[in-house]
PDB file of C-alpha atoms and ligand atoms in Angstrom:
ATOM      1  CA  MET A 430     -16.434  12.427  -8.686  1.00  0.00           C
ATOM      2  CA  GLN A 431     -14.400  14.540  -6.349  1.00  0.00           C
ATOM      3  CA  SER A 432     -11.009  15.535  -7.574  1.00  0.00           C
ATOM      4  CA  SER A 433      -8.907  14.586  -4.182  1.00  0.00           C
ATOM      5  CA  ARG A 434     -10.306  11.236  -3.828  1.00  0.00           C
ATOM      6  CA  ILE A 435      -9.862   7.809  -4.927  1.00  0.00           C
ATOM      7  CA  VAL A 436     -13.275   6.659  -6.663  1.00  0.00           C
ATOM      8  CA  LEU A 437     -13.158   2.866  -7.812  1.00  0.00           C
ATOM      9  CA  HIS A 438     -16.622   2.612  -9.573  1.00  0.00           C
ATOM     10  CA  LYS A 439     -17.943  -1.170 -10.410  1.00  0.00           C
ATOM     11  CA  LEU A 440     -14.674  -2.385 -11.271  1.00  0.00           C
ATOM     12  CA  SER A 441     -14.548  -5.894 -12.696  1.00  0.00           C
ATOM     13  CA  LYS A 442     -11.369  -7.987 -13.752  1.00  0.00           C
ATOM     14  CA  THR A 443     -11.204 -11.245 -15.788  1.00  0.00           C
ATOM     15  CA  TYR A 444      -8.090 -12.869 -16.915  1.00  0.00           C
ATOM     16  CA  LYS A 445      -8.285 -14.887 -20.037  1.00  0.00           C
ATOM     17  CA  ARG A 446      -6.214 -18.106 -20.156  1.00  0.00           C
ATOM     18  CA  GLY A 447      -6.304 -19.911 -23.420  1.00  0.00           C
ATOM     19  CA  ASP A 448      -9.651 -20.697 -23.469  1.00  0.00           C
ATOM     20  CA  SER A 449     -10.912 -20.286 -19.799  1.00  0.00           C
ATOM     21  CA  GLU A 450     -11.375 -17.388 -17.856  1.00  0.00           C
ATOM     22  CA  VAL A 451     -10.173 -16.435 -14.404  1.00  0.00           C
ATOM     23  CA  ARG A 452     -12.984 -13.526 -12.607  1.00  0.00           C
ATOM     24  CA  ALA A 453     -10.406 -12.040 -10.318  1.00  0.00           C
ATOM     25  CA  LEU A 454     -12.351  -9.199  -9.167  1.00  0.00           C
ATOM     26  CA  VAL A 455     -16.574  -8.432  -9.269  1.00  0.00           C
ATOM     27  CA  ASP A 456     -18.539  -5.223  -8.649  1.00  0.00           C
ATOM     28  CA  VAL A 457     -15.772  -3.481  -6.464  1.00  0.00           C
ATOM     29  CA  ASN A 458     -17.001  -0.286  -5.495  1.00  0.00           C
ATOM     30  CA  ALA A 459     -15.220   2.005  -2.861  1.00  0.00           C
ATOM     31  CA  THR A 460     -13.898   5.780  -2.323  1.00  0.00           C
ATOM     32  CA  PHE A 461     -10.915   6.428  -0.896  1.00  0.00           C
ATOM     33  CA  GLU A 462     -10.123   9.932   0.685  1.00  0.00           C
ATOM     34  CA  GLU A 463      -7.163  12.023   0.524  1.00  0.00           C
ATOM     35  CA  GLY A 464      -4.192  11.046   3.097  1.00  0.00           C
ATOM     36  CA  GLU A 465      -6.431   7.823   4.473  1.00  0.00           C
ATOM     37  CA  PHE A 466      -4.319   4.751   5.021  1.00  0.00           C
ATOM     38  CA  ILE A 467      -6.534   2.198   3.385  1.00  0.00           C
ATOM     39  CA  THR A 468      -5.583  -1.573   3.703  1.00  0.00           C
ATOM     40  CA  LEU A 469      -7.013  -4.409   1.302  1.00  0.00           C
ATOM     41  CA  PHE A 470      -7.182  -7.525   3.361  1.00  0.00           C
ATOM     42  CA  GLY A 471      -8.428 -11.098   2.292  1.00  0.00           C
ATOM     43  CA  PRO A 472      -7.290 -14.274   1.287  1.00  0.00           C
ATOM     44  CA  SER A 473      -5.002 -15.730  -0.813  1.00  0.00           C
ATOM     45  CA  GLY A 474      -6.123 -15.385  -4.687  1.00  0.00           C
ATOM     46  CA  CYS A 475      -9.215 -12.807  -3.770  1.00  0.00           C
ATOM     47  CA  GLY A 476      -7.616 -10.126  -6.342  1.00  0.00           C
ATOM     48  CA  LYS A 477      -5.520  -7.871  -3.541  1.00  0.00           C
ATOM     49  CA  THR A 478      -2.419  -7.486  -6.234  1.00  0.00           C
ATOM     50  CA  THR A 479      -4.846  -7.322  -9.222  1.00  0.00           C
ATOM     51  CA  LEU A 480      -6.615  -4.324  -7.687  1.00  0.00           C
ATOM     52  CA  LEU A 481      -3.296  -2.670  -6.506  1.00  0.00           C
ATOM     53  CA  ARG A 482      -1.900  -2.906 -10.335  1.00  0.00           C
ATOM     54  CA  ILE A 483      -5.383  -1.305 -11.890  1.00  0.00           C
ATOM     55  CA  ILE A 484      -4.914   1.238  -9.602  1.00  0.00           C
ATOM     56  CA  ALA A 485      -1.561   1.622 -10.381  1.00  0.00           C
ATOM     57  CA  GLY A 486      -2.216   1.570 -14.181  1.00  0.00           C
ATOM     58  CA  LEU A 487      -0.136  -1.724 -14.470  1.00  0.00           C
ATOM     59  CA  GLU A 488      -3.284  -3.576 -15.554  1.00  0.00           C
ATOM     60  CA  SER A 489      -6.576  -2.470 -16.989  1.00  0.00           C
ATOM     61  CA  GLN A 490      -9.980  -3.063 -15.715  1.00  0.00           C
ATOM     62  CA  SER A 491     -12.666  -5.444 -17.601  1.00  0.00           C
ATOM     63  CA  GLU A 492     -15.144  -3.160 -16.489  1.00  0.00           C
ATOM     64  CA  GLY A 493     -15.942   0.100 -14.812  1.00  0.00           C
ATOM     65  CA  ASP A 494     -13.924   3.267 -13.914  1.00  0.00           C
ATOM     66  CA  ILE A 495     -11.335   4.647 -11.716  1.00  0.00           C
ATOM     67  CA  SER A 496     -10.636   7.792 -10.788  1.00  0.00           C
ATOM     68  CA  LEU A 497      -7.201   8.767  -8.796  1.00  0.00           C
ATOM     69  CA  PHE A 498      -7.493  12.530  -7.594  1.00  0.00           C
ATOM     70  CA  GLY A 499      -9.788  13.144 -11.004  1.00  0.00           C
ATOM     71  CA  ASN A 500      -7.466  11.625 -13.211  1.00  0.00           C
ATOM     72  CA  SER A 501      -7.165   8.175 -14.724  1.00  0.00           C
ATOM     73  CA  PRO A 502      -4.528   5.668 -13.601  1.00  0.00           C
ATOM     74  CA  ALA A 503      -2.606   6.015 -16.876  1.00  0.00           C
ATOM     75  CA  GLN A 504      -2.689  10.056 -16.277  1.00  0.00           C
ATOM     76  CA  ALA A 505      -1.987   9.783 -12.655  1.00  0.00           C
ATOM     77  CA  SER A 506       1.212   7.436 -13.433  1.00  0.00           C
ATOM     78  CA  ARG A 507       2.384   9.643 -16.581  1.00  0.00           C
ATOM     79  CA  LEU A 508       2.345  12.315 -13.862  1.00  0.00           C
ATOM     80  CA  LYS A 509       4.319  10.610 -11.073  1.00  0.00           C
ATOM     81  CA  ASN A 510       1.429  10.486  -8.750  1.00  0.00           C
ATOM     82  CA  ILE A 511       1.911   6.734  -7.589  1.00  0.00           C
ATOM     83  CA  ALA A 512       4.789   5.478  -5.831  1.00  0.00           C
ATOM     84  CA  TRP A 513       5.039   1.542  -5.884  1.00  0.00           C
ATOM     85  CA  VAL A 514       6.842  -0.067  -2.850  1.00  0.00           C
ATOM     86  CA  PRO A 515       7.302  -3.705  -4.005  1.00  0.00           C
ATOM     87  CA  GLN A 516       7.192  -7.234  -1.599  1.00  0.00           C
ATOM     88  CA  SER A 517      11.197  -7.599  -2.289  1.00  0.00           C
ATOM     89  CA  SER A 518      13.186  -3.841  -1.743  1.00  0.00           C
ATOM     90  CA  ALA A 519      14.044  -4.106  -5.350  1.00  0.00           C
ATOM     91  CA  LEU A 520      17.341  -1.877  -4.464  1.00  0.00           C
ATOM     92  CA  LEU A 521      20.095  -2.004  -7.401  1.00  0.00           C
ATOM     93  CA  PRO A 522      22.998  -3.936  -5.758  1.00  0.00           C
ATOM     94  CA  TRP A 523      25.450  -1.507  -6.968  1.00  0.00           C
ATOM     95  CA  LEU A 524      24.243   2.089  -5.829  1.00  0.00           C
ATOM     96  CA  SER A 525      24.322   3.251  -2.357  1.00  0.00           C
ATOM     97  CA  ILE A 526      21.265   3.356  -0.208  1.00  0.00           C
ATOM     98  CA  ARG A 527      21.369   7.086  -0.829  1.00  0.00           C
ATOM     99  CA  ASN A 528      21.528   6.799  -4.906  1.00  0.00           C
ATOM    100  CA  ASN A 529      18.750   3.940  -4.800  1.00  0.00           C
ATOM    101  CA  VAL A 530      16.649   6.299  -3.087  1.00  0.00           C
ATOM    102  CA  LEU A 531      17.699   9.376  -5.325  1.00  0.00           C
ATOM    103  CA  LEU A 532      17.495   6.992  -8.659  1.00  0.00           C
ATOM    104  CA  SER A 533      14.160   7.122  -9.155  1.00  0.00           C
ATOM    105  CA  GLU A 534      13.746  10.477  -7.590  1.00  0.00           C
ATOM    106  CA  PHE A 535      16.229  11.404 -10.891  1.00  0.00           C
ATOM    107  CA  VAL A 536      14.229   9.466 -13.463  1.00  0.00           C
ATOM    108  CA  ASN A 537      10.898  11.366 -12.081  1.00  0.00           C
ATOM    109  CA  LYS A 538      12.627  15.042 -12.570  1.00  0.00           C
ATOM    110  CA  ARG A 539      13.624  14.162 -16.104  1.00  0.00           C
ATOM    111  CA  ALA A 540       9.703  13.100 -16.554  1.00  0.00           C
ATOM    112  CA  ASP A 541       8.282  16.107 -14.578  1.00  0.00           C
ATOM    113  CA  ARG A 542       9.729  18.537 -16.963  1.00  0.00           C
ATOM    114  CA  ILE A 543       8.518  16.649 -20.104  1.00  0.00           C
ATOM    115  CA  VAL A 544       4.684  16.113 -18.575  1.00  0.00           C
ATOM    116  CA  GLY A 545       4.607  19.408 -16.481  1.00  0.00           C
ATOM    117  CA  SER A 546       4.062  17.630 -13.218  1.00  0.00           C
ATOM    118  CA  THR A 547       3.777  19.977  -9.894  1.00  0.00           C
ATOM    119  CA  ARG A 548       5.227  16.915  -7.493  1.00  0.00           C
ATOM    120  CA  LYS A 549       7.566  17.819  -4.855  1.00  0.00           C
ATOM    121  CA  ALA A 550      10.119  15.618  -4.054  1.00  0.00           C
ATOM    122  CA  GLU A 551      10.554  15.052  -0.251  1.00  0.00           C
ATOM    123  CA  ASP A 552      14.248  15.669   0.977  1.00  0.00           C
ATOM    124  CA  PRO A 553      16.029  12.129   0.962  1.00  0.00           C
ATOM    125  CA  ASP A 554      18.560  12.712   3.833  1.00  0.00           C
ATOM    126  CA  GLU A 555      15.661  13.407   6.176  1.00  0.00           C
ATOM    127  CA  VAL A 556      13.158  10.562   4.682  1.00  0.00           C
ATOM    128  CA  LEU A 557      16.501   7.984   5.367  1.00  0.00           C
ATOM    129  CA  ALA A 558      16.790   9.353   8.758  1.00  0.00           C
ATOM    130  CA  ASP A 559      12.994   9.313  10.229  1.00  0.00           C
ATOM    131  CA  LEU A 560      13.520   5.656   8.959  1.00  0.00           C
ATOM    132  CA  GLY A 561      16.194   5.023  11.015  1.00  0.00           C
ATOM    133  CA  LEU A 562      18.963   4.942   8.016  1.00  0.00           C
ATOM    134  CA  ALA A 563      21.096   7.932   8.528  1.00  0.00           C
ATOM    135  CA  ASP A 564      24.201   5.996   9.257  1.00  0.00           C
ATOM    136  CA  PHE A 565      23.667   3.429   6.452  1.00  0.00           C
ATOM    137  CA  LYS A 566      23.351   6.047   3.631  1.00  0.00           C
ATOM    138  CA  ALA A 567      26.360   5.169   2.196  1.00  0.00           C
ATOM    139  CA  ALA A 568      26.429   1.570   2.837  1.00  0.00           C
ATOM    140  CA  LEU A 569      25.494  -1.194  -0.286  1.00  0.00           C
ATOM    141  CA  PRO A 570      22.186  -2.830  -0.132  1.00  0.00           C
ATOM    142  CA  ALA A 571      23.903  -6.108   0.448  1.00  0.00           C
ATOM    143  CA  GLN A 572      25.606  -4.643   3.737  1.00  0.00           C
ATOM    144  CA  LEU A 573      22.182  -4.109   5.166  1.00  0.00           C
ATOM    145  CA  SER A 574      19.485  -6.316   6.887  1.00  0.00           C
ATOM    146  CA  GLY A 575      16.225  -7.610   5.248  1.00  0.00           C
ATOM    147  CA  GLY A 576      14.209  -5.235   7.217  1.00  0.00           C
ATOM    148  CA  MET A 577      17.009  -1.951   6.677  1.00  0.00           C
ATOM    149  CA  ARG A 578      16.457  -2.954   2.757  1.00  0.00           C
ATOM    150  CA  GLN A 579      12.939  -2.719   2.771  1.00  0.00           C
ATOM    151  CA  ARG A 580      12.766   0.502   4.741  1.00  0.00           C
ATOM    152  CA  ALA A 581      15.228   1.985   1.977  1.00  0.00           C
ATOM    153  CA  ALA A 582      12.194   0.811  -0.329  1.00  0.00           C
ATOM    154  CA  ILE A 583       9.939   2.394   1.863  1.00  0.00           C
ATOM    155  CA  ALA A 584      12.196   5.780   1.757  1.00  0.00           C
ATOM    156  CA  ARG A 585      12.437   5.401  -2.143  1.00  0.00           C
ATOM    157  CA  GLY A 586       8.622   5.819  -2.411  1.00  0.00           C
ATOM    158  CA  PHE A 587       8.327   8.701   0.065  1.00  0.00           C
ATOM    159  CA  VAL A 588      11.022  10.691  -1.108  1.00  0.00           C
ATOM    160  CA  GLN A 589       9.473  10.326  -4.974  1.00  0.00           C
ATOM    161  CA  GLY A 590       6.612  12.874  -3.192  1.00  0.00           C
ATOM    162  CA  ALA A 591       3.799  11.385  -4.717  1.00  0.00           C
ATOM    163  CA  PRO A 592       0.573  11.784  -3.207  1.00  0.00           C
ATOM    164  CA  LEU A 593      -0.284   7.855  -3.601  1.00  0.00           C
ATOM    165  CA  MET A 594       1.735   5.274  -2.395  1.00  0.00           C
ATOM    166  CA  LEU A 595       0.602   1.362  -3.212  1.00  0.00           C
ATOM    167  CA  MET A 596       2.615  -0.995  -0.601  1.00  0.00           C
ATOM    168  CA  ASP A 597       2.041  -5.095  -1.827  1.00  0.00           C
ATOM    169  CA  GLU A 598       2.949  -7.192   1.371  1.00  0.00           C
ATOM    170  CA  PRO A 599       5.969  -4.839   1.785  1.00  0.00           C
ATOM    171  CA  PHE A 600       6.849  -6.983   5.010  1.00  0.00           C
ATOM    172  CA  SER A 601       5.871 -10.281   4.122  1.00  0.00           C
ATOM    173  CA  ALA A 602       9.518 -11.492   3.633  1.00  0.00           C
ATOM    174  CA  LEU A 603      10.921 -10.200   7.347  1.00  0.00           C
ATOM    175  CA  ASP A 604      10.355 -12.011  10.450  1.00  0.00           C
ATOM    176  CA  GLU A 605       7.554 -10.838  13.281  1.00  0.00           C
ATOM    177  CA  LEU A 606      10.032  -8.834  15.401  1.00  0.00           C
ATOM    178  CA  THR A 607      11.418  -6.809  12.550  1.00  0.00           C
ATOM    179  CA  ARG A 608       7.897  -6.296  11.005  1.00  0.00           C
ATOM    180  CA  ASP A 609       6.895  -5.014  14.219  1.00  0.00           C
ATOM    181  CA  SER A 610       9.227  -2.044  14.419  1.00  0.00           C
ATOM    182  CA  ILE A 611       9.398  -1.246  10.582  1.00  0.00           C
ATOM    183  CA  ARG A 612       5.365  -0.896  10.479  1.00  0.00           C
ATOM    184  CA  LEU A 613       6.078   1.514  13.437  1.00  0.00           C
ATOM    185  CA  ARG A 614       8.839   3.679  11.424  1.00  0.00           C
ATOM    186  CA  LEU A 615       6.085   3.519   8.628  1.00  0.00           C
ATOM    187  CA  LEU A 616       3.537   4.909  10.557  1.00  0.00           C
ATOM    188  CA  ASP A 617       5.834   7.545  12.160  1.00  0.00           C
ATOM    189  CA  VAL A 618       6.862   8.900   8.207  1.00  0.00           C
ATOM    190  CA  TRP A 619       3.474   8.064   7.310  1.00  0.00           C
ATOM    191  CA  GLU A 620       1.887  10.471  10.163  1.00  0.00           C
ATOM    192  CA  LYS A 621       4.504  12.941   9.091  1.00  0.00           C
ATOM    193  CA  HIS A 622       3.625  13.453   5.452  1.00  0.00           C
ATOM    194  CA  ARG A 623       0.180  11.764   5.256  1.00  0.00           C
ATOM    195  CA  LYS A 624       0.289  10.215   1.616  1.00  0.00           C
ATOM    196  CA  THR A 625      -2.766   8.485   0.439  1.00  0.00           C
ATOM    197  CA  VAL A 626      -1.345   4.882   1.118  1.00  0.00           C
ATOM    198  CA  VAL A 627      -3.162   1.467  -0.340  1.00  0.00           C
ATOM    199  CA  PHE A 628      -1.454  -1.379   1.297  1.00  0.00           C
ATOM    200  CA  VAL A 629      -2.060  -4.803   0.994  1.00  0.00           C
ATOM    201  CA  THR A 630      -1.518  -7.970   3.592  1.00  0.00           C
ATOM    202  CA  HIS A 631      -2.912 -10.932   4.906  1.00  0.00           C
ATOM    203  CA  SER A 632      -2.299 -10.241   8.324  1.00  0.00           C
ATOM    204  CA  ALA A 633      -5.609  -8.704  10.229  1.00  0.00           C
ATOM    205  CA  PHE A 634      -2.862  -7.226  13.110  1.00  0.00           C
ATOM    206  CA  GLU A 635      -1.153  -5.472  10.330  1.00  0.00           C
ATOM    207  CA  ALA A 636      -4.186  -4.145   8.944  1.00  0.00           C
ATOM    208  CA  VAL A 637      -5.465  -2.816  11.860  1.00  0.00           C
ATOM    209  CA  MET A 638      -2.430  -1.350  13.320  1.00  0.00           C
ATOM    210  CA  LEU A 639      -1.879   0.609  10.513  1.00  0.00           C
ATOM    211  CA  SER A 640      -5.248   1.869   8.948  1.00  0.00           C
ATOM    212  CA  ASP A 641      -7.645   4.047   8.937  1.00  0.00           C
ATOM    213  CA  ARG A 642     -10.030   1.552   7.310  1.00  0.00           C
ATOM    214  CA  VAL A 643      -9.643  -1.856   6.182  1.00  0.00           C
ATOM    215  CA  VAL A 644     -11.407  -3.470   2.969  1.00  0.00           C
ATOM    216  CA  VAL A 645     -12.045  -6.903   3.860  1.00  0.00           C
ATOM    217  CA  MET A 646     -12.204  -8.668   0.457  1.00  0.00           C
ATOM    218  CA  THR A 647     -13.933 -12.332  -0.224  1.00  0.00           C
ATOM    219  CA  PRO A 648     -12.226 -15.208  -1.868  1.00  0.00           C
ATOM    220  CA  ARG A 649     -12.227 -15.634  -5.693  1.00  0.00           C
ATOM    221  CA  PRO A 650     -13.598 -13.679  -7.473  1.00  0.00           C
ATOM    222  CA  GLY A 651     -12.587 -10.935  -5.056  1.00  0.00           C
ATOM    223  CA  ARG A 652     -15.614  -8.491  -3.884  1.00  0.00           C
ATOM    224  CA  ILE A 653     -15.377  -6.511  -1.471  1.00  0.00           C
ATOM    225  CA  HIS A 654     -17.246  -7.726   1.820  1.00  0.00           C
ATOM    226  CA  SER A 655     -17.124  -4.836   4.067  1.00  0.00           C
ATOM    227  CA  ILE A 656     -14.932  -1.572   4.715  1.00  0.00           C
ATOM    228  CA  VAL A 657     -14.675  -1.216   8.548  1.00  0.00           C
ATOM    229  CA  ASP A 658     -13.416   1.759  10.368  1.00  0.00           C
ATOM    230  CA  ILE A 659     -10.403   1.310  12.325  1.00  0.00           C
ATOM    231  CA  ASN A 660     -11.463   4.295  14.767  1.00  0.00           C
ATOM    232  CA  LEU A 661      -8.579   3.888  17.428  1.00  0.00           C
ATOM    233  CA  PRO A 662      -6.324   7.150  18.119  1.00  0.00           C
ATOM    234  CA  ARG A 663      -3.262   8.081  16.358  1.00  0.00           C
ATOM    235  CA  PRO A 664      -0.523   7.728  17.350  1.00  0.00           C
ATOM    236  CA  ARG A 665      -0.558   4.028  17.160  1.00  0.00           C
ATOM    237  CA  THR A 666       1.536   3.276  20.452  1.00  0.00           C
ATOM    238  CA  ARG A 667       2.170   0.545  22.163  1.00  0.00           C
ATOM    239  CA  GLU A 668      -0.540   1.492  24.554  1.00  0.00           C
ATOM    240  CA  VAL A 669      -3.101   1.286  22.127  1.00  0.00           C
ATOM    241  CA  LEU A 670      -1.718  -1.910  20.476  1.00  0.00           C
ATOM    242  CA  GLU A 671      -1.993  -3.604  23.636  1.00  0.00           C
ATOM    243  CA  SER A 672      -5.844  -2.196  24.617  1.00  0.00           C
ATOM    244  CA  ARG A 673      -9.049  -4.102  24.524  1.00  0.00           C
ATOM    245  CA  GLU A 674     -10.437  -2.182  21.561  1.00  0.00           C
ATOM    246  CA  PHE A 675      -7.042  -2.888  19.304  1.00  0.00           C
ATOM    247  CA  GLU A 676      -8.057  -6.430  20.071  1.00  0.00           C
ATOM    248  CA  GLU A 677     -11.747  -6.722  19.481  1.00  0.00           C
ATOM    249  CA  LYS A 678     -10.634  -4.384  16.381  1.00  0.00           C
ATOM    250  CA  VAL A 679      -8.640  -7.279  14.931  1.00  0.00           C
ATOM    251  CA  ARG A 680     -11.302 -10.057  16.136  1.00  0.00           C
ATOM    252  CA  GLU A 681     -13.922  -7.918  14.087  1.00  0.00           C
ATOM    253  CA  VAL A 682     -11.922  -7.983  11.065  1.00  0.00           C
ATOM    254  CA  LYS A 683     -11.056 -11.570  11.674  1.00  0.00           C
ATOM    255  CA  HIS A 684     -14.594 -12.719  11.719  1.00  0.00           C
ATOM    256  CA  ILE A 685     -15.779 -10.637   8.754  1.00  0.00           C
ATOM    257  CA  LEU A 686     -13.304 -12.416   6.531  1.00  0.00           C
ATOM    258  CA  ARG A 687     -14.465 -15.888   7.762  1.00  0.00           C
ATOM    259  CA  GLU A 688     -17.873 -14.729   6.581  1.00  0.00           C
ATOM    260  CA  GLY A 689     -16.932 -13.886   3.711  1.00  0.00           C
ATOM    261  CA  TRP A 690     -15.972 -17.559   3.242  1.00  0.00           C
ATOM    262  CA  GLY A 691     -19.344 -18.481   3.215  1.00  0.00           C
ATOM    263  CA  GLN A 692     -20.083 -16.235   0.448  1.00  0.00           C
ATOM    264  CA  ASP A 693     -18.271 -17.441  -2.602  1.00  0.00           C
ATOM    265  CA  GLU A 694     -20.435 -17.771  -6.217  1.00  0.00           C
TER     266      GLU A 694
HETATM  267  N1  ATP B 785      -1.828 -12.360 -15.124  1.00  0.00           N
HETATM  268  C1  ATP B 785      -2.358 -13.256 -14.759  1.00  0.00           C
HETATM  269  N2  ATP B 785      -3.209 -14.058 -15.802  1.00  0.00           N
HETATM  270  C2  ATP B 785      -4.033 -15.164 -15.064  1.00  0.00           C
HETATM  271  N3  ATP B 785      -4.427 -15.184 -14.205  1.00  0.00           N
HETATM  272  C3  ATP B 785      -4.041 -14.173 -12.814  1.00  0.00           C
HETATM  273  C4  ATP B 785      -3.180 -13.319 -13.744  1.00  0.00           C
HETATM  274  N4  ATP B 785      -2.816 -12.342 -12.172  1.00  0.00           N
HETATM  275  C5  ATP B 785      -3.735 -12.807 -11.346  1.00  0.00           C
HETATM  276  N5  ATP B 785      -4.296 -13.745 -11.839  1.00  0.00           N
HETATM  277  C6  ATP B 785      -5.363 -14.406 -10.759  1.00  0.00           C
HETATM  278  O1  ATP B 785      -6.405 -13.740 -10.310  1.00  0.00           O
HETATM  279  C7  ATP B 785      -6.780 -14.040  -9.391  1.00  0.00           C
HETATM  280  C8  ATP B 785      -6.280 -12.899  -8.320  1.00  0.00           C
HETATM  281  O2  ATP B 785      -4.627 -12.770  -7.897  1.00  0.00           O
HETATM  282  P1  ATP B 785      -3.890 -11.723  -7.690  1.00  0.00           P
HETATM  283  O3  ATP B 785      -2.707 -12.019  -7.478  1.00  0.00           O
HETATM  284  O4  ATP B 785      -4.803 -10.640  -7.418  1.00  0.00           O
HETATM  285  O5  ATP B 785      -4.586 -12.439  -5.849  1.00  0.00           O
HETATM  286  P2  ATP B 785      -3.922 -12.044  -4.557  1.00  0.00           P
HETATM  287  O6  ATP B 785      -5.302 -11.946  -3.629  1.00  0.00           O
HETATM  288  O7  ATP B 785      -3.208 -10.623  -4.658  1.00  0.00           O
HETATM  289  O8  ATP B 785      -3.060 -13.130  -3.737  1.00  0.00           O
HETATM  290  P3  ATP B 785      -1.933 -13.522  -3.004  1.00  0.00           P
HETATM  291  O9  ATP B 785      -2.621 -13.012  -1.667  1.00  0.00           O
HETATM  292  O10 ATP B 785      -1.808 -14.697  -2.940  1.00  0.00           O
HETATM  293  O11 ATP B 785      -1.174 -12.176  -3.097  1.00  0.00           O
HETATM  294  C9  ATP B 785      -6.100 -15.478  -8.908  1.00  0.00           C
HETATM  295  O12 ATP B 785      -6.958 -16.750  -9.232  1.00  0.00           O
HETATM  296  C10 ATP B 785      -5.134 -15.573  -9.903  1.00  0.00           C
HETATM  297  O13 ATP B 785      -4.754 -17.039 -10.289  1.00  0.00           O
HETATM  298 MG1   MG B 786      -1.010 -10.672  -4.171  1.00  0.00          MG
END
């Protein structure tokens, strides 16, 4: 196993619920390269969040191995090598946007000293400015729109300087126009910092727009049906997004998803 990669090897997850069992993931194999933008795309209940939680070390797999840059998820999480951007921004309402972004960094810095992490935090003011929040650093979360709060949550993720960012449907609560502009902002910041991102979405458009590769999953129990290369140019300008090649990729990803529906146990 190479240490610059994320390797998922024969991962399975079965949840026990009383006497019954739920098979959430079966035989998941994949390798993600450092700096790649990967999207997990699949129907509700196919195990996307489960897989993300296993990668984050928040859940243990039933079978198989996982390596995050040569570490186990637990080690990577201790080294603060993982940043999690949640579905709702989860900002503390009594702290300014800037202090919300700095809070995790403050906690992480203390942890760095204990575990000897070599993580390098990013400049919070620069990241906030890149996400269009330069004029809102002193504002409280309640004074911001939903889209701005989500941008602040993304800023908090980037500022931590973790090489791996996990994002579980971070835009699902936003309206379509807001989603559109926030996706472009995310891409701008990602192009600058090139973290490895594993992103979860239900939207084929979002998956193709953001990703280097899209992992298409089958319905329960979740397996990887295919991994689709999105070899479209970056940056993903409006021109790229309105191209025929882009439309074809979205269609291809949707088609593969539909194929997966016929492949249940
Ligand atoms: N803590 C748990 N205990 C028991 N079953 C669980 C638990 N978490 C998830 N499951 C089950 O595992 C399966 C996969 O759930 P998961 O949340 O990973 O799916 P998902 O792809 O993220 O779905 P969605 O798109 O709706 O968010 C589902 O059948 C779910 O009911
Ligand atoms: Mg989910």
